[in-house]
Coordinates of C-alpha atoms in Angstrom, one line a residue:
Chain L
X1166 CA 13.7 -15.7 16.8
X1167 CA 13.2 -16.5 12.7
X1168 CA 10.3 -13.6 11.9
X1169 CA 10.6 -9.8 10.0
X1170 CA 11.8 -7.4 13.0
X1171 CA 11.9 -4.0 13.0
X1172 CA 15.2 -1.8 14.5
X1173 CA 14.1 0.5 16.0
X1174 CA 10.6 -0.8 17.5
X1175 CA 9.6 2.8 18.5
X1176 CA 11.7 6.5 17.8
X1177 CA 9.9 10.3 18.1
X1178 CA 12.0 12.9 16.8
X1179 CA 11.8 17.0 15.7
X1180 CA 9.8 18.0 13.4
X1181 CA 12.2 18.7 9.9
X1182 CA 14.9 16.2 11.1
X1183 CA 16.3 12.7 9.0
X1184 CA 14.7 9.1 10.5
X1185 CA 16.2 5.9 9.2
X1186 CA 14.1 2.9 10.7
X1187 CA 15.4 -1.3 9.1
X1188 CA 13.8 -4.7 8.0
X1189 CA 15.2 -7.7 8.2
X1190 CA 13.2 -9.8 6.9
X1191 CA 13.0 -13.0 6.7
X1192 CA 16.4 -14.3 5.3
X1193 CA 15.1 -16.9 2.3
X1194 CA 11.7 -14.4 1.5
X1195 CA 12.8 -12.4 -2.3
X1196 CA 10.3 -10.0 -2.2
X1197 CA 10.5 -6.9 0.5
X1198 CA 7.3 -4.7 1.7
X1199 CA 6.7 -1.2 2.8
X1200 CA 3.7 -0.2 4.9
X1201 CA 2.8 2.6 7.3
X1202 CA -0.6 2.1 9.0
X1203 CA -1.7 5.1 11.7
X1204 CA -4.3 4.9 14.3
X1205 CA -7.4 3.1 12.7
X1206 CA -6.3 2.6 9.5
X1207 CA -5.6 -0.3 7.5
X1208 CA -1.3 -0.6 6.5
X1209 CA -1.0 1.8 3.2
X1210 CA 1.1 0.7 0.8
X1211 CA 4.0 2.2 0.1
X1212 CA 6.7 0.3 -1.8
X1213 CA 7.8 -3.4 -3.3
X1214 CA 11.0 -4.3 -3.4
X1215 CA 12.0 -8.2 -5.2
X1216 CA 15.9 -8.7 -4.4
X1217 CA 17.7 -5.0 -5.2
X1218 CA 14.8 -3.7 -7.3
X1219 CA 12.3 -1.7 -6.3
X1220 CA 9.3 -1.4 -8.3
X1221 CA 6.9 0.2 -7.2
X1222 CA 6.2 2.8 -5.0
X1223 CA 2.8 3.6 -3.9
X1224 CA 2.2 7.8 -4.2
X1225 CA 2.3 8.6 -0.4
X1226 CA 5.9 7.7 -0.9
X1227 CA 6.8 11.3 -1.2
X1228 CA 10.1 12.8 -2.7
X1229 CA 11.2 13.0 0.7
X1230 CA 11.1 9.2 1.8
X1231 CA 13.3 6.4 0.5
X1232 CA 14.0 3.2 0.1
X1233 CA 17.1 0.9 -0.7
X1234 CA 16.8 -2.2 -0.7
X1235 CA 20.7 -2.3 -1.6
X1236 CA 21.9 -6.1 -1.1
X1237 CA 19.1 -7.5 -1.4
X1238 CA 18.2 -8.4 2.2
X1239 CA 18.1 -5.9 4.7
X1240 CA 16.2 -2.4 3.8
X1241 CA 16.1 0.9 4.8
X1242 CA 13.4 3.5 4.7
X1243 CA 14.9 6.9 5.5
X1244 CA 12.6 10.5 5.7
X1245 CA 13.9 14.1 5.0
X1246 CA 12.5 16.9 6.8
X1247 CA 10.1 14.7 9.4
X1248 CA 6.6 16.6 8.7
X1249 CA 3.9 16.5 11.9
X1250 CA 1.7 14.7 9.2
X1251 CA 4.8 11.8 9.1
X1252 CA 3.9 9.9 12.7
X1253 CA 2.6 6.7 11.9
X1254 CA 3.7 3.1 12.4
X1255 CA 6.3 2.1 9.6
X1256 CA 5.6 -1.7 8.8
X1257 CA 7.6 -3.7 7.2
X1258 CA 7.0 -6.9 6.0
X1259 CA 8.6 -10.7 3.0
X1260 CA 7.2 -12.7 1.2
X1261 CA 8.7 -15.9 -1.2
X1262 CA 7.7 -15.4 -4.0
X1263 CA 4.1 -16.3 -6.8
X1264 CA 4.2 -19.9 -5.2
X1265 CA 1.5 -20.3 -8.6
X1266 CA -2.4 -18.8 -9.5
X1267 CA -3.9 -20.4 -6.7
X1268 CA -2.4 -19.9 -3.7
X1269 CA -1.6 -16.7 -2.0
X1270 CA 2.2 -15.7 -1.0
X1271 CA 1.6 -14.7 2.2
X1272 CA 3.3 -11.5 3.6
X1273 CA 4.9 -11.9 6.9
X1274 CA 4.7 -8.9 9.2
X1275 CA 7.6 -7.2 11.1
X1276 CA 6.3 -5.9 14.4
X1277 CA 6.6 -2.4 13.0
X1278 CA 9.0 1.2 14.0
X1279 CA 6.0 3.5 15.5
X1280 CA 7.1 7.2 14.3
X1281 CA 6.1 10.4 16.5
X1282 CA 7.3 14.2 15.8
X1283 CA 6.7 16.2 17.3
Chain F
X1228 CA -15.0 6.0 -2.6
X1229 CA -12.1 3.6 -1.4
X1230 CA -11.3 0.7 -3.3
X1231 CA -11.2 -2.1 0.4
X1232 CA -14.4 0.0 3.4
X1233 CA -14.6 -1.8 6.1
X1234 CA -16.9 -1.4 10.3
X1235 CA -14.8 0.7 12.1
X1236 CA -16.4 -1.0 15.0
X1237 CA -15.7 -0.9 18.2
X1238 CA -17.7 -4.4 18.3
X1239 CA -17.7 -5.0 22.3
X1240 CA -19.5 -9.5 22.5
X1241 CA -19.6 -11.2 25.2
X1242 CA -17.1 -14.9 25.8
X1243 CA -18.9 -17.3 23.5
X1244 CA -20.6 -15.6 21.0
X1245 CA -20.8 -15.9 17.5
X1246 CA -19.4 -13.0 15.9
X1247 CA -19.5 -11.1 12.2
X1248 CA -16.8 -9.4 10.4
X1249 CA -17.4 -7.9 7.2
X1250 CA -16.3 -6.6 4.3
X1251 CA -17.5 -5.1 1.0
X1252 CA -15.0 -4.1 -2.2
X1253 CA -14.9 -2.1 -5.4
X1254 CA -12.3 -4.0 -8.1
X1255 CA -13.4 -6.4 -9.4
X1256 CA -9.6 -7.4 -10.3
X1257 CA -9.3 -8.4 -6.6
X1258 CA -8.8 -12.5 -6.4
X1259 CA -7.7 -13.9 -2.8
X1260 CA -9.5 -12.2 0.3
X1261 CA -7.5 -12.0 3.5
X1262 CA -8.9 -11.5 7.2
X1263 CA -5.4 -10.3 9.6
X1264 CA -5.0 -10.0 13.3
X1265 CA -3.8 -7.3 14.6
X1266 CA -3.1 -7.0 18.0
X1267 CA -2.0 -4.1 19.8
X1268 CA 1.7 -2.1 18.9
X1269 CA 1.9 -5.7 16.9
X1270 CA 2.1 -5.9 13.7
X1271 CA -1.0 -7.5 11.6
X1272 CA -0.7 -11.7 11.6
X1273 CA -2.4 -13.9 8.8
X1274 CA -5.2 -16.4 10.1
X1275 CA -6.5 -17.5 6.6
X1276 CA -7.2 -17.2 2.6
X1277 CA -10.0 -17.6 0.3
X1278 CA -9.7 -17.8 -3.5
X1279 CA -12.3 -16.5 -5.4
X1280 CA -15.8 -17.5 -4.2
X1281 CA -16.5 -19.1 -1.5
X1282 CA -16.1 -20.7 2.1
X1283 CA -13.3 -21.8 4.0
X1284 CA -12.9 -22.4 7.8
X1285 CA -10.3 -23.4 9.4
X1286 CA -11.2 -24.6 13.9
X1287 CA -13.1 -21.8 14.9
X1288 CA -13.2 -19.4 12.1
X1289 CA -14.9 -19.2 8.5
X1290 CA -14.8 -16.8 5.9
X1291 CA -17.0 -16.3 2.8
X1292 CA -16.6 -14.5 0.1
X1293 CA -19.0 -13.8 -2.6
X1294 CA -17.6 -11.9 -5.5
X1295 CA -21.1 -11.4 -7.4
X1296 CA -21.3 -9.2 -4.6
X1297 CA -17.9 -7.8 -4.4
X1298 CA -18.8 -8.9 -0.4
X1299 CA -16.1 -10.9 1.7
X1300 CA -17.3 -12.3 6.3
X1301 CA -15.3 -13.5 8.7
X1302 CA -16.8 -16.2 11.5
X1303 CA -15.6 -16.5 14.6
X1304 CA -17.9 -19.0 16.6
X1305 CA -16.8 -20.0 20.2
X1306 CA -14.9 -16.1 20.6
X1307 CA -12.6 -15.2 23.1
X1308 CA -10.3 -13.2 24.9
X1309 CA -7.1 -14.2 23.4
X1310 CA -9.4 -13.4 20.2
X1311 CA -9.9 -9.6 21.3
X1312 CA -8.2 -7.5 18.3
X1313 CA -8.4 -5.9 15.4
X1314 CA -9.9 -8.0 12.2
X1315 CA -8.6 -5.9 9.0
X1316 CA -9.5 -7.7 5.5
X1317 CA -7.2 -7.5 2.6
X1318 CA -7.3 -7.8 -0.9
X1319 CA -5.3 -8.4 -4.1
X1320 CA -4.7 -9.1 -7.2
X1321 CA -1.7 -9.4 -9.8
X1322 CA -0.5 -6.1 -10.1
X1323 CA 3.7 -5.7 -11.9
X1324 CA 3.8 -9.5 -11.3
X1325 CA 3.4 -9.4 -7.7
X1326 CA 0.0 -10.0 -5.1
X1327 CA -0.6 -6.4 -4.2
X1328 CA -2.9 -6.0 -0.9
X1329 CA -5.0 -3.3 0.1
X1330 CA -6.6 -3.7 3.3
X1331 CA -9.8 -2.3 5.2
X1332 CA -10.2 -0.5 8.0
X1333 CA -9.8 -2.5 10.5
X1334 CA -12.9 -3.6 13.0
X1335 CA -11.4 -3.6 16.8
X1336 CA -13.3 -6.9 18.3
X1337 CA -13.3 -7.0 21.6
X1338 CA -14.3 -10.7 24.2
X1339 CA -15.8 -10.2 27.4
X1340 CA -15.7 -13.1 30.0

């Protein structure tokens, strides 16, 4: 399967614990995005990487959240001291570089990691 | 006010019906207008996109964008049970050198055989 993969698919943790999620993008894609999706809502942007550089972070990304993409390939999203409000689906997406002003650089999404904080 | 508004539904239609899904938006800088489909427990997948105003057709699906009214639509003809999913409108414009995407809340569609 050459699509975006995420691991784990499900994570149940207790409040206060740290969790880490991994995303493996499509191999030739240099752009990687993290989103959070809660029940009944659309995905909300968290952060964006171009290669290994983290170029934008949403205000949703509190200081308990950190994301890395050390070699410009896979990425990790860590949540420290989890809270019940962190329960959500965490989606990763990847895309290629700009194709021109009239082309949308499709973001290909992974299956997500569903986090439940008890 | 959210940048993108979408009726959450749910919407239930009989097989073969024409489905109309709609979104409104407030940000005039949006240039790309997309429709994603999301099946339960899956990530969203792109159905189609339109650049600026106009119509685009792909099989049973037609996307319309009216930038003057800040209104976009997706029409599904001859709806099938396999079309049952959540449909997310999404919009983007350039921000910091990349296409930042803003999603609607999604409309859950059920097509009844």
